[in-house]
Amino acid sequence: MPTRVHEFAWPDRVVVGTIGLPGARTFYLQVRAGSQIVSIALEKQQSALLAEKIDEILDQLITLEGNPFSVPTSTPIELVDNDQLEAVQEQFRAGAMSLGWDPTTAQVVLEAQPITDLDADDNDESLDEDGANEPEMLLVRMPVGTARAFAKRTREIVGAGRPTCPLCGYPIDADGHICTLPEV
């Protein structure tokens, strides 16, 4: 069965954002080109790792002699995006993700596959009438400036969660926190 690919070659917007309060937030990777919007759910750790790896790719490219791809060292001010997520309709929850570099277009390439249901019956390949069981993936190509802005915003979103307890290192909930100190 063919995979439905949600492909964005030059997206108008690509961001990570959240819905919910710290401690109960759901992270989303949202991509828009024109009127096409796709939102996929991510784990907080996936979001953080995605930002880290994008920055690593861009930082490595800067070290190439003459910076041939004009990779910015910081986020271009015109690409800063602090707006909320647009209407979220979750397409799928991300499982495996991969990052790459396309030197022909000077873009960071992100692929996201949905989490597979290991409990599903492997012999049942029927589709719902609306194609709900159709395999799908997200493919996003980001120019270097957009990728740098994406990484910066994602780090800020991830860091905007619950504060960390200075004694035990665990997150402090809004309704209080009791920590157990290690015995000396």
PDB file of N, CA, C and O in Angstrom, residues 79-152:
ATOM      1  N   LEU A  79      12.838  36.101  10.636  1.00  0.00           N
ATOM      2  CA  LEU A  79      12.286  34.743  10.673  1.00  0.00           C
ATOM      3  C   LEU A  79      11.811  34.316  12.063  1.00  0.00           C
ATOM      4  O   LEU A  79      11.336  33.194  12.240  1.00  0.00           O
ATOM      5  N   VAL A  80      11.946  35.207  13.054  1.00  0.00           N
ATOM      6  CA  VAL A  80      11.470  34.890  14.408  1.00  0.00           C
ATOM      7  C   VAL A  80       9.955  34.725  14.355  1.00  0.00           C
ATOM      8  O   VAL A  80       9.248  35.552  13.782  1.00  0.00           O
ATOM      9  N   ASP A  81       9.456  33.631  14.921  1.00  0.00           N
ATOM     10  CA  ASP A  81       8.024  33.321  14.911  1.00  0.00           C
ATOM     11  C   ASP A  81       7.618  32.937  16.328  1.00  0.00           C
ATOM     12  O   ASP A  81       7.906  31.839  16.786  1.00  0.00           O
ATOM     13  N   ASN A  82       6.962  33.859  17.017  1.00  0.00           N
ATOM     14  CA  ASN A  82       6.506  33.594  18.385  1.00  0.00           C
ATOM     15  C   ASN A  82       4.992  33.452  18.467  1.00  0.00           C
ATOM     16  O   ASN A  82       4.425  33.494  19.554  1.00  0.00           O
ATOM     17  N   ASP A  83       4.344  33.282  17.316  1.00  0.00           N
ATOM     18  CA  ASP A  83       2.891  33.149  17.294  1.00  0.00           C
ATOM     19  C   ASP A  83       2.470  31.768  17.789  1.00  0.00           C
ATOM     20  O   ASP A  83       3.237  30.807  17.745  1.00  0.00           O
ATOM     21  N   GLN A  84       1.225  31.696  18.233  1.00  0.00           N
ATOM     22  CA  GLN A  84       0.653  30.428  18.681  1.00  0.00           C
ATOM     23  C   GLN A  84       0.492  29.481  17.487  1.00  0.00           C
ATOM     24  O   GLN A  84       0.531  29.911  16.332  1.00  0.00           O
ATOM     25  N   LEU A  85       0.277  28.212  17.804  1.00  0.00           N
ATOM     26  CA  LEU A  85      -0.040  27.253  16.756  1.00  0.00           C
ATOM     27  C   LEU A  85      -1.360  27.659  16.104  1.00  0.00           C
ATOM     28  O   LEU A  85      -2.229  28.245  16.748  1.00  0.00           O
ATOM     29  N   GLU A  86      -1.489  27.338  14.836  1.00  0.00           N
ATOM     30  CA  GLU A  86      -2.759  27.546  14.162  1.00  0.00           C
ATOM     31  C   GLU A  86      -3.668  26.386  14.567  1.00  0.00           C
ATOM     32  O   GLU A  86      -3.247  25.512  15.314  1.00  0.00           O
ATOM     33  N   ALA A  87      -4.895  26.373  14.109  1.00  0.00           N
ATOM     34  CA  ALA A  87      -5.831  25.311  14.480  1.00  0.00           C
ATOM     35  C   ALA A  87      -5.169  23.948  14.321  1.00  0.00           C
ATOM     36  O   ALA A  87      -4.692  23.604  13.246  1.00  0.00           O
ATOM     37  N   VAL A  88      -5.111  23.189  15.412  1.00  0.00           N
ATOM     38  CA  VAL A  88      -4.409  21.909  15.410  1.00  0.00           C
ATOM     39  C   VAL A  88      -5.388  20.768  15.189  1.00  0.00           C
ATOM     40  O   VAL A  88      -6.355  20.603  15.922  1.00  0.00           O
ATOM     41  N   GLN A  89      -5.109  20.013  14.146  1.00  0.00           N
ATOM     42  CA  GLN A  89      -5.808  18.761  13.898  1.00  0.00           C
ATOM     43  C   GLN A  89      -4.709  17.721  13.725  1.00  0.00           C
ATOM     44  O   GLN A  89      -4.039  17.684  12.684  1.00  0.00           O
ATOM     45  N   GLU A  90      -4.498  16.918  14.763  1.00  0.00           N
ATOM     46  CA  GLU A  90      -3.364  15.981  14.772  1.00  0.00           C
ATOM     47  C   GLU A  90      -3.473  14.969  13.644  1.00  0.00           C
ATOM     48  O   GLU A  90      -4.452  14.239  13.543  1.00  0.00           O
ATOM     49  N   GLN A  91      -2.426  14.942  12.791  1.00  0.00           N
ATOM     50  CA  GLN A  91      -2.377  13.992  11.689  1.00  0.00           C
ATOM     51  C   GLN A  91      -1.934  12.623  12.188  1.00  0.00           C
ATOM     52  O   GLN A  91      -2.502  11.612  11.843  1.00  0.00           O
ATOM     53  N   PHE A  92      -0.856  12.628  13.008  1.00  0.00           N
ATOM     54  CA  PHE A  92      -0.377  11.409  13.639  1.00  0.00           C
ATOM     55  C   PHE A  92       0.608  11.771  14.732  1.00  0.00           C
ATOM     56  O   PHE A  92       1.016  12.913  14.866  1.00  0.00           O
ATOM     57  N   ARG A  93       0.986  10.774  15.540  1.00  0.00           N
ATOM     58  CA  ARG A  93       1.998  10.954  16.582  1.00  0.00           C
ATOM     59  C   ARG A  93       3.310  10.433  16.013  1.00  0.00           C
ATOM     60  O   ARG A  93       3.387   9.316  15.519  1.00  0.00           O
ATOM     61  N   ALA A  94       4.339  11.277  16.080  1.00  0.00           N
ATOM     62  CA  ALA A  94       5.623  10.934  15.473  1.00  0.00           C
ATOM     63  C   ALA A  94       6.313   9.803  16.222  1.00  0.00           C
ATOM     64  O   ALA A  94       6.365   9.790  17.445  1.00  0.00           O
ATOM     65  N   GLY A  95       6.843   8.892  15.443  1.00  0.00           N
ATOM     66  CA  GLY A  95       7.680   7.819  15.969  1.00  0.00           C
ATOM     67  C   GLY A  95       9.101   8.081  15.497  1.00  0.00           C
ATOM     68  O   GLY A  95       9.775   8.980  15.994  1.00  0.00           O
ATOM     69  N   ALA A  96       9.530   7.348  14.482  1.00  0.00           N
ATOM     70  CA  ALA A  96      10.881   7.528  13.933  1.00  0.00           C
ATOM     71  C   ALA A  96      10.969   8.848  13.173  1.00  0.00           C
ATOM     72  O   ALA A  96      10.062   9.223  12.426  1.00  0.00           O
ATOM     73  N   MET A  97      12.080   9.544  13.399  1.00  0.00           N
ATOM     74  CA  MET A  97      12.327  10.802  12.700  1.00  0.00           C
ATOM     75  C   MET A  97      13.754  10.781  12.177  1.00  0.00           C
ATOM     76  O   MET A  97      14.626  10.159  12.781  1.00  0.00           O
ATOM     77  N   SER A  98      13.967  11.473  11.062  1.00  0.00           N
ATOM     78  CA  SER A  98      15.323  11.568  10.533  1.00  0.00           C
ATOM     79  C   SER A  98      15.556  12.977  10.011  1.00  0.00           C
ATOM     80  O   SER A  98      14.629  13.666   9.609  1.00  0.00           O
ATOM     81  N   LEU A  99      16.822  13.373  10.063  1.00  0.00           N
ATOM     82  CA  LEU A  99      17.246  14.674   9.554  1.00  0.00           C
ATOM     83  C   LEU A  99      18.326  14.458   8.523  1.00  0.00           C
ATOM     84  O   LEU A  99      19.138  13.539   8.647  1.00  0.00           O
ATOM     85  N   GLY A 100      18.359  15.324   7.543  1.00  0.00           N
ATOM     86  CA  GLY A 100      19.406  15.245   6.534  1.00  0.00           C
ATOM     87  C   GLY A 100      19.665  16.623   5.951  1.00  0.00           C
ATOM     88  O   GLY A 100      19.065  17.618   6.355  1.00  0.00           O
ATOM     89  N   TRP A 101      20.559  16.667   4.993  1.00  0.00           N
ATOM     90  CA  TRP A 101      20.951  17.899   4.333  1.00  0.00           C
ATOM     91  C   TRP A 101      20.904  17.682   2.842  1.00  0.00           C
ATOM     92  O   TRP A 101      21.440  16.683   2.329  1.00  0.00           O
ATOM     93  N   ASP A 102      20.259  18.592   2.118  1.00  0.00           N
ATOM     94  CA  ASP A 102      20.215  18.534   0.665  1.00  0.00           C
ATOM     95  C   ASP A 102      21.034  19.699   0.119  1.00  0.00           C
ATOM     96  O   ASP A 102      20.565  20.838   0.105  1.00  0.00           O
ATOM     97  N   PRO A 103      22.279  19.432  -0.337  1.00  0.00           N
ATOM     98  CA  PRO A 103      23.128  20.520  -0.819  1.00  0.00           C
ATOM     99  C   PRO A 103      22.636  21.140  -2.126  1.00  0.00           C
ATOM    100  O   PRO A 103      22.982  22.275  -2.429  1.00  0.00           O
ATOM    101  N   THR A 104      21.796  20.424  -2.871  1.00  0.00           N
ATOM    102  CA  THR A 104      21.317  20.973  -4.143  1.00  0.00           C
ATOM    103  C   THR A 104      20.320  22.109  -3.929  1.00  0.00           C
ATOM    104  O   THR A 104      20.194  22.990  -4.772  1.00  0.00           O
ATOM    105  N   THR A 105      19.602  22.080  -2.796  1.00  0.00           N
ATOM    106  CA  THR A 105      18.635  23.140  -2.506  1.00  0.00           C
ATOM    107  C   THR A 105      19.022  23.941  -1.261  1.00  0.00           C
ATOM    108  O   THR A 105      18.313  24.896  -0.916  1.00  0.00           O
ATOM    109  N   ALA A 106      20.115  23.565  -0.592  1.00  0.00           N
ATOM    110  CA  ALA A 106      20.564  24.203   0.659  1.00  0.00           C
ATOM    111  C   ALA A 106      19.452  24.184   1.699  1.00  0.00           C
ATOM    112  O   ALA A 106      19.107  25.198   2.290  1.00  0.00           O
ATOM    113  N   GLN A 107      18.898  22.980   1.907  1.00  0.00           N
ATOM    114  CA  GLN A 107      17.809  22.826   2.869  1.00  0.00           C
ATOM    115  C   GLN A 107      18.072  21.661   3.821  1.00  0.00           C
ATOM    116  O   GLN A 107      18.648  20.640   3.437  1.00  0.00           O
ATOM    117  N   VAL A 108      17.608  21.846   5.059  1.00  0.00           N
ATOM    118  CA  VAL A 108      17.575  20.760   6.033  1.00  0.00           C
ATOM    119  C   VAL A 108      16.324  19.953   5.717  1.00  0.00           C
ATOM    120  O   VAL A 108      15.248  20.519   5.494  1.00  0.00           O
ATOM    121  N   VAL A 109      16.466  18.635   5.677  1.00  0.00           N
ATOM    122  CA  VAL A 109      15.351  17.766   5.332  1.00  0.00           C
ATOM    123  C   VAL A 109      14.950  16.972   6.579  1.00  0.00           C
ATOM    124  O   VAL A 109      15.779  16.297   7.192  1.00  0.00           O
ATOM    125  N   LEU A 110      13.686  17.071   6.937  1.00  0.00           N
ATOM    126  CA  LEU A 110      13.132  16.386   8.103  1.00  0.00           C
ATOM    127  C   LEU A 110      12.081  15.400   7.633  1.00  0.00           C
ATOM    128  O   LEU A 110      11.187  15.764   6.860  1.00  0.00           O
ATOM    129  N   GLU A 111      12.202  14.168   8.092  1.00  0.00           N
ATOM    130  CA  GLU A 111      11.189  13.151   7.813  1.00  0.00           C
ATOM    131  C   GLU A 111      10.656  12.642   9.142  1.00  0.00           C
ATOM    132  O   GLU A 111      11.434  12.404  10.066  1.00  0.00           O
ATOM    133  N   ALA A 112       9.347  12.472   9.233  1.00  0.00           N
ATOM    134  CA  ALA A 112       8.722  11.927  10.437  1.00  0.00           C
ATOM    135  C   ALA A 112       7.738  10.836  10.036  1.00  0.00           C
ATOM    136  O   ALA A 112       6.916  11.038   9.138  1.00  0.00           O
ATOM    137  N   GLN A 113       7.876   9.708  10.693  1.00  0.00           N
ATOM    138  CA  GLN A 113       6.987   8.571  10.481  1.00  0.00           C
ATOM    139  C   GLN A 113       6.099   8.436  11.713  1.00  0.00           C
ATOM    140  O   GLN A 113       6.522   8.754  12.819  1.00  0.00           O
ATOM    141  N   PRO A 114       4.873   7.946  11.555  1.00  0.00           N
ATOM    142  CA  PRO A 114       4.020   7.750  12.728  1.00  0.00           C
ATOM    143  C   PRO A 114       4.495   6.567  13.574  1.00  0.00           C
ATOM    144  O   PRO A 114       5.188   5.677  13.081  1.00  0.00           O
ATOM    145  N   ILE A 115       4.104   6.601  14.838  1.00  0.00           N
ATOM    146  CA  ILE A 115       4.351   5.449  15.718  1.00  0.00           C
ATOM    147  C   ILE A 115       3.544   4.300  15.150  1.00  0.00           C
ATOM    148  O   ILE A 115       2.378   4.469  14.786  1.00  0.00           O
ATOM    149  N   THR A 116       4.156   3.148  15.065  1.00  0.00           N
ATOM    150  CA  THR A 116       3.434   1.987  14.567  1.00  0.00           C
ATOM    151  C   THR A 116       2.783   1.272  15.737  1.00  0.00           C
ATOM    152  O   THR A 116       3.334   1.204  16.826  1.00  0.00           O
ATOM    153  N   ASP A 117       1.608   0.756  15.507  1.00  0.00           N
ATOM    154  CA  ASP A 117       0.879   0.031  16.542  1.00  0.00           C
ATOM    155  C   ASP A 117       1.319  -1.424  16.505  1.00  0.00           C
ATOM    156  O   ASP A 117       0.903  -2.198  15.662  1.00  0.00           O
ATOM    157  N   LEU A 118       2.180  -1.795  17.433  1.00  0.00           N
ATOM    158  CA  LEU A 118       2.714  -3.154  17.464  1.00  0.00           C
ATOM    159  C   LEU A 118       1.651  -4.177  17.817  1.00  0.00           C
ATOM    160  O   LEU A 118       1.808  -5.355  17.547  1.00  0.00           O
ATOM    161  N   ASP A 119       0.563  -3.709  18.429  1.00  0.00           N
ATOM    162  CA  ASP A 119      -0.501  -4.623  18.814  1.00  0.00           C
ATOM    163  C   ASP A 119      -1.489  -4.882  17.688  1.00  0.00           C
ATOM    164  O   ASP A 119      -2.358  -5.733  17.815  1.00  0.00           O
ATOM    165  N   ALA A 120      -1.369  -4.150  16.585  1.00  0.00           N
ATOM    166  CA  ALA A 120      -2.311  -4.312  15.477  1.00  0.00           C
ATOM    167  C   ALA A 120      -2.105  -5.660  14.799  1.00  0.00           C
ATOM    168  O   ALA A 120      -1.010  -6.195  14.753  1.00  0.00           O
ATOM    169  N   ASP A 121      -3.161  -6.190  14.254  1.00  0.00           N
ATOM    170  CA  ASP A 121      -3.097  -7.458  13.540  1.00  0.00           C
ATOM    171  C   ASP A 121      -2.410  -7.223  12.198  1.00  0.00           C
ATOM    172  O   ASP A 121      -2.898  -6.478  11.367  1.00  0.00           O
ATOM    173  N   ASP A 122      -1.254  -7.860  12.000  1.00  0.00           N
ATOM    174  CA  ASP A 122      -0.475  -7.654  10.781  1.00  0.00           C
ATOM    175  C   ASP A 122      -1.208  -8.091   9.524  1.00  0.00           C
ATOM    176  O   ASP A 122      -0.909  -7.631   8.434  1.00  0.00           O
ATOM    177  N   ASN A 123      -2.165  -8.979   9.666  1.00  0.00           N
ATOM    178  CA  ASN A 123      -2.866  -9.484   8.491  1.00  0.00           C
ATOM    179  C   ASN A 123      -4.029  -8.595   8.078  1.00  0.00           C
ATOM    180  O   ASN A 123      -4.588  -8.766   7.010  1.00  0.00           O
ATOM    181  N   ASP A 124      -4.421  -7.656   8.913  1.00  0.00           N
ATOM    182  CA  ASP A 124      -5.555  -6.788   8.613  1.00  0.00           C
ATOM    183  C   ASP A 124      -5.056  -5.512   7.952  1.00  0.00           C
ATOM    184  O   ASP A 124      -4.607  -4.595   8.602  1.00  0.00           O
ATOM    185  N   GLU A 125      -5.150  -5.466   6.627  1.00  0.00           N
ATOM    186  CA  GLU A 125      -4.681  -4.297   5.887  1.00  0.00           C
ATOM    187  C   GLU A 125      -5.838  -3.509   5.299  1.00  0.00           C
ATOM    188  O   GLU A 125      -5.669  -2.757   4.356  1.00  0.00           O
ATOM    189  N   SER A 126      -7.027  -3.684   5.882  1.00  0.00           N
ATOM    190  CA  SER A 126      -8.181  -2.974   5.340  1.00  0.00           C
ATOM    191  C   SER A 126      -8.099  -1.499   5.683  1.00  0.00           C
ATOM    192  O   SER A 126      -7.551  -1.105   6.697  1.00  0.00           O
ATOM    193  N   LEU A 127      -8.651  -0.704   4.808  1.00  0.00           N
ATOM    194  CA  LEU A 127      -8.686   0.741   5.015  1.00  0.00           C
ATOM    195  C   LEU A 127     -10.092   1.167   5.384  1.00  0.00           C
ATOM    196  O   LEU A 127     -11.072   0.610   4.905  1.00  0.00           O
ATOM    197  N   ASP A 128     -10.180   2.169   6.240  1.00  0.00           N
ATOM    198  CA  ASP A 128     -11.473   2.797   6.484  1.00  0.00           C
ATOM    199  C   ASP A 128     -11.841   3.549   5.223  1.00  0.00           C
ATOM    200  O   ASP A 128     -10.999   3.849   4.380  1.00  0.00           O
ATOM    201  N   GLU A 129     -13.111   3.919   5.090  1.00  0.00           N
ATOM    202  CA  GLU A 129     -13.552   4.643   3.892  1.00  0.00           C
ATOM    203  C   GLU A 129     -12.794   5.956   3.722  1.00  0.00           C
ATOM    204  O   GLU A 129     -12.565   6.403   2.620  1.00  0.00           O
ATOM    205  N   ASP A 130     -12.411   6.573   4.840  1.00  0.00           N
ATOM    206  CA  ASP A 130     -11.697   7.850   4.748  1.00  0.00           C
ATOM    207  C   ASP A 130     -10.181   7.683   4.665  1.00  0.00           C
ATOM    208  O   ASP A 130      -9.436   8.647   4.695  1.00  0.00           O
ATOM    209  N   GLY A 131      -9.699   6.435   4.574  1.00  0.00           N
ATOM    210  CA  GLY A 131      -8.268   6.189   4.448  1.00  0.00           C
ATOM    211  C   GLY A 131      -7.527   6.342   5.755  1.00  0.00           C
ATOM    212  O   GLY A 131      -6.323   6.556   5.766  1.00  0.00           O
ATOM    213  N   ALA A 132      -8.220   6.224   6.890  1.00  0.00           N
ATOM    214  CA  ALA A 132      -7.606   6.475   8.192  1.00  0.00           C
ATOM    215  C   ALA A 132      -6.453   5.530   8.503  1.00  0.00           C
ATOM    216  O   ALA A 132      -5.582   5.879   9.276  1.00  0.00           O
ATOM    217  N   ASN A 133      -6.450   4.349   7.928  1.00  0.00           N
ATOM    218  CA  ASN A 133      -5.364   3.399   8.197  1.00  0.00           C
ATOM    219  C   ASN A 133      -4.254   3.488   7.163  1.00  0.00           C
ATOM    220  O   ASN A 133      -3.333   2.688   7.164  1.00  0.00           O
ATOM    221  N   GLU A 134      -4.351   4.433   6.276  1.00  0.00           N
ATOM    222  CA  GLU A 134      -3.362   4.614   5.226  1.00  0.00           C
ATOM    223  C   GLU A 134      -2.023   5.013   5.859  1.00  0.00           C
ATOM    224  O   GLU A 134      -1.965   5.925   6.680  1.00  0.00           O
ATOM    225  N   PRO A 135      -0.930   4.329   5.495  1.00  0.00           N
ATOM    226  CA  PRO A 135       0.366   4.736   6.040  1.00  0.00           C
ATOM    227  C   PRO A 135       0.724   6.139   5.542  1.00  0.00           C
ATOM    228  O   PRO A 135       0.415   6.494   4.408  1.00  0.00           O
ATOM    229  N   GLU A 136       1.330   6.920   6.419  1.00  0.00           N
ATOM    230  CA  GLU A 136       1.662   8.288   6.037  1.00  0.00           C
ATOM    231  C   GLU A 136       2.985   8.714   6.657  1.00  0.00           C
ATOM    232  O   GLU A 136       3.515   8.054   7.537  1.00  0.00           O
ATOM    233  N   MET A 137       3.499   9.822   6.161  1.00  0.00           N
ATOM    234  CA  MET A 137       4.726  10.400   6.692  1.00  0.00           C
ATOM    235  C   MET A 137       4.725  11.890   6.394  1.00  0.00           C
ATOM    236  O   MET A 137       3.988  12.364   5.538  1.00  0.00           O
ATOM    237  N   LEU A 138       5.586  12.610   7.118  1.00  0.00           N
ATOM    238  CA  LEU A 138       5.763  14.038   6.899  1.00  0.00           C
ATOM    239  C   LEU A 138       7.162  14.253   6.359  1.00  0.00           C
ATOM    240  O   LEU A 138       8.131  13.703   6.886  1.00  0.00           O
ATOM    241  N   LEU A 139       7.277  15.041   5.300  1.00  0.00           N
ATOM    242  CA  LEU A 139       8.567  15.383   4.696  1.00  0.00           C
ATOM    243  C   LEU A 139       8.627  16.900   4.563  1.00  0.00           C
ATOM    244  O   LEU A 139       7.799  17.503   3.875  1.00  0.00           O
ATOM    245  N   VAL A 140       9.574  17.507   5.275  1.00  0.00           N
ATOM    246  CA  VAL A 140       9.702  18.960   5.291  1.00  0.00           C
ATOM    247  C   VAL A 140      11.109  19.329   4.867  1.00  0.00           C
ATOM    248  O   VAL A 140      12.090  18.782   5.374  1.00  0.00           O
ATOM    249  N   ARG A 141      11.209  20.285   3.957  1.00  0.00           N
ATOM    250  CA  ARG A 141      12.500  20.843   3.525  1.00  0.00           C
ATOM    251  C   ARG A 141      12.539  22.297   3.974  1.00  0.00           C
ATOM    252  O   ARG A 141      11.712  23.087   3.568  1.00  0.00           O
ATOM    253  N   MET A 142      13.518  22.609   4.851  1.00  0.00           N
ATOM    254  CA  MET A 142      13.617  23.959   5.416  1.00  0.00           C
ATOM    255  C   MET A 142      14.873  24.656   4.934  1.00  0.00           C
ATOM    256  O   MET A 142      15.966  24.104   5.064  1.00  0.00           O
ATOM    257  N   PRO A 143      14.749  25.874   4.421  1.00  0.00           N
ATOM    258  CA  PRO A 143      15.947  26.661   4.125  1.00  0.00           C
ATOM    259  C   PRO A 143      16.724  26.904   5.427  1.00  0.00           C
ATOM    260  O   PRO A 143      16.166  26.825   6.522  1.00  0.00           O
ATOM    261  N   VAL A 144      18.007  27.238   5.306  1.00  0.00           N
ATOM    262  CA  VAL A 144      18.873  27.334   6.484  1.00  0.00           C
ATOM    263  C   VAL A 144      18.401  28.373   7.504  1.00  0.00           C
ATOM    264  O   VAL A 144      18.471  28.122   8.713  1.00  0.00           O
ATOM    265  N   GLY A 145      17.922  29.504   7.074  1.00  0.00           N
ATOM    266  CA  GLY A 145      17.437  30.519   8.016  1.00  0.00           C
ATOM    267  C   GLY A 145      16.206  30.040   8.768  1.00  0.00           C
ATOM    268  O   GLY A 145      16.094  30.222   9.984  1.00  0.00           O
ATOM    269  N   THR A 146      15.300  29.419   8.049  1.00  0.00           N
ATOM    270  CA  THR A 146      14.096  28.868   8.662  1.00  0.00           C
ATOM    271  C   THR A 146      14.464  27.776   9.656  1.00  0.00           C
ATOM    272  O   THR A 146      13.892  27.694  10.745  1.00  0.00           O
ATOM    273  N   ALA A 147      15.426  26.934   9.295  1.00  0.00           N
ATOM    274  CA  ALA A 147      15.870  25.857  10.183  1.00  0.00           C
ATOM    275  C   ALA A 147      16.475  26.428  11.460  1.00  0.00           C
ATOM    276  O   ALA A 147      16.225  25.920  12.563  1.00  0.00           O
ATOM    277  N   ARG A 148      17.262  27.491  11.342  1.00  0.00           N
ATOM    278  CA  ARG A 148      17.875  28.113  12.529  1.00  0.00           C
ATOM    279  C   ARG A 148      16.782  28.697  13.433  1.00  0.00           C
ATOM    280  O   ARG A 148      16.810  28.539  14.650  1.00  0.00           O
ATOM    281  N   ALA A 149      15.797  29.373  12.824  1.00  0.00           N
ATOM    282  CA  ALA A 149      14.688  29.945  13.588  1.00  0.00           C
ATOM    283  C   ALA A 149      13.857  28.847  14.253  1.00  0.00           C
ATOM    284  O   ALA A 149      13.435  28.982  15.403  1.00  0.00           O
ATOM    285  N   PHE A 150      13.643  27.741  13.535  1.00  0.00           N
ATOM    286  CA  PHE A 150      12.903  26.605  14.067  1.00  0.00           C
ATOM    287  C   PHE A 150      13.601  26.051  15.313  1.00  0.00           C
ATOM    288  O   PHE A 150      12.963  25.797  16.330  1.00  0.00           O
ATOM    289  N   ALA A 151      14.902  25.865  15.234  1.00  0.00           N
ATOM    290  CA  ALA A 151      15.660  25.306  16.358  1.00  0.00           C
ATOM    291  C   ALA A 151      15.594  26.231  17.573  1.00  0.00           C
ATOM    292  O   ALA A 151      15.395  25.774  18.706  1.00  0.00           O
ATOM    293  N   LYS A 152      15.737  27.526  17.347  1.00  0.00           N
ATOM    294  CA  LYS A 152      15.700  28.490  18.456  1.00  0.00           C
ATOM    295  C   LYS A 152      14.340  28.468  19.143  1.00  0.00           C
ATOM    296  O   LYS A 152      14.253  28.373  20.364  1.00  0.00           O
TER     297      LYS A 152
END
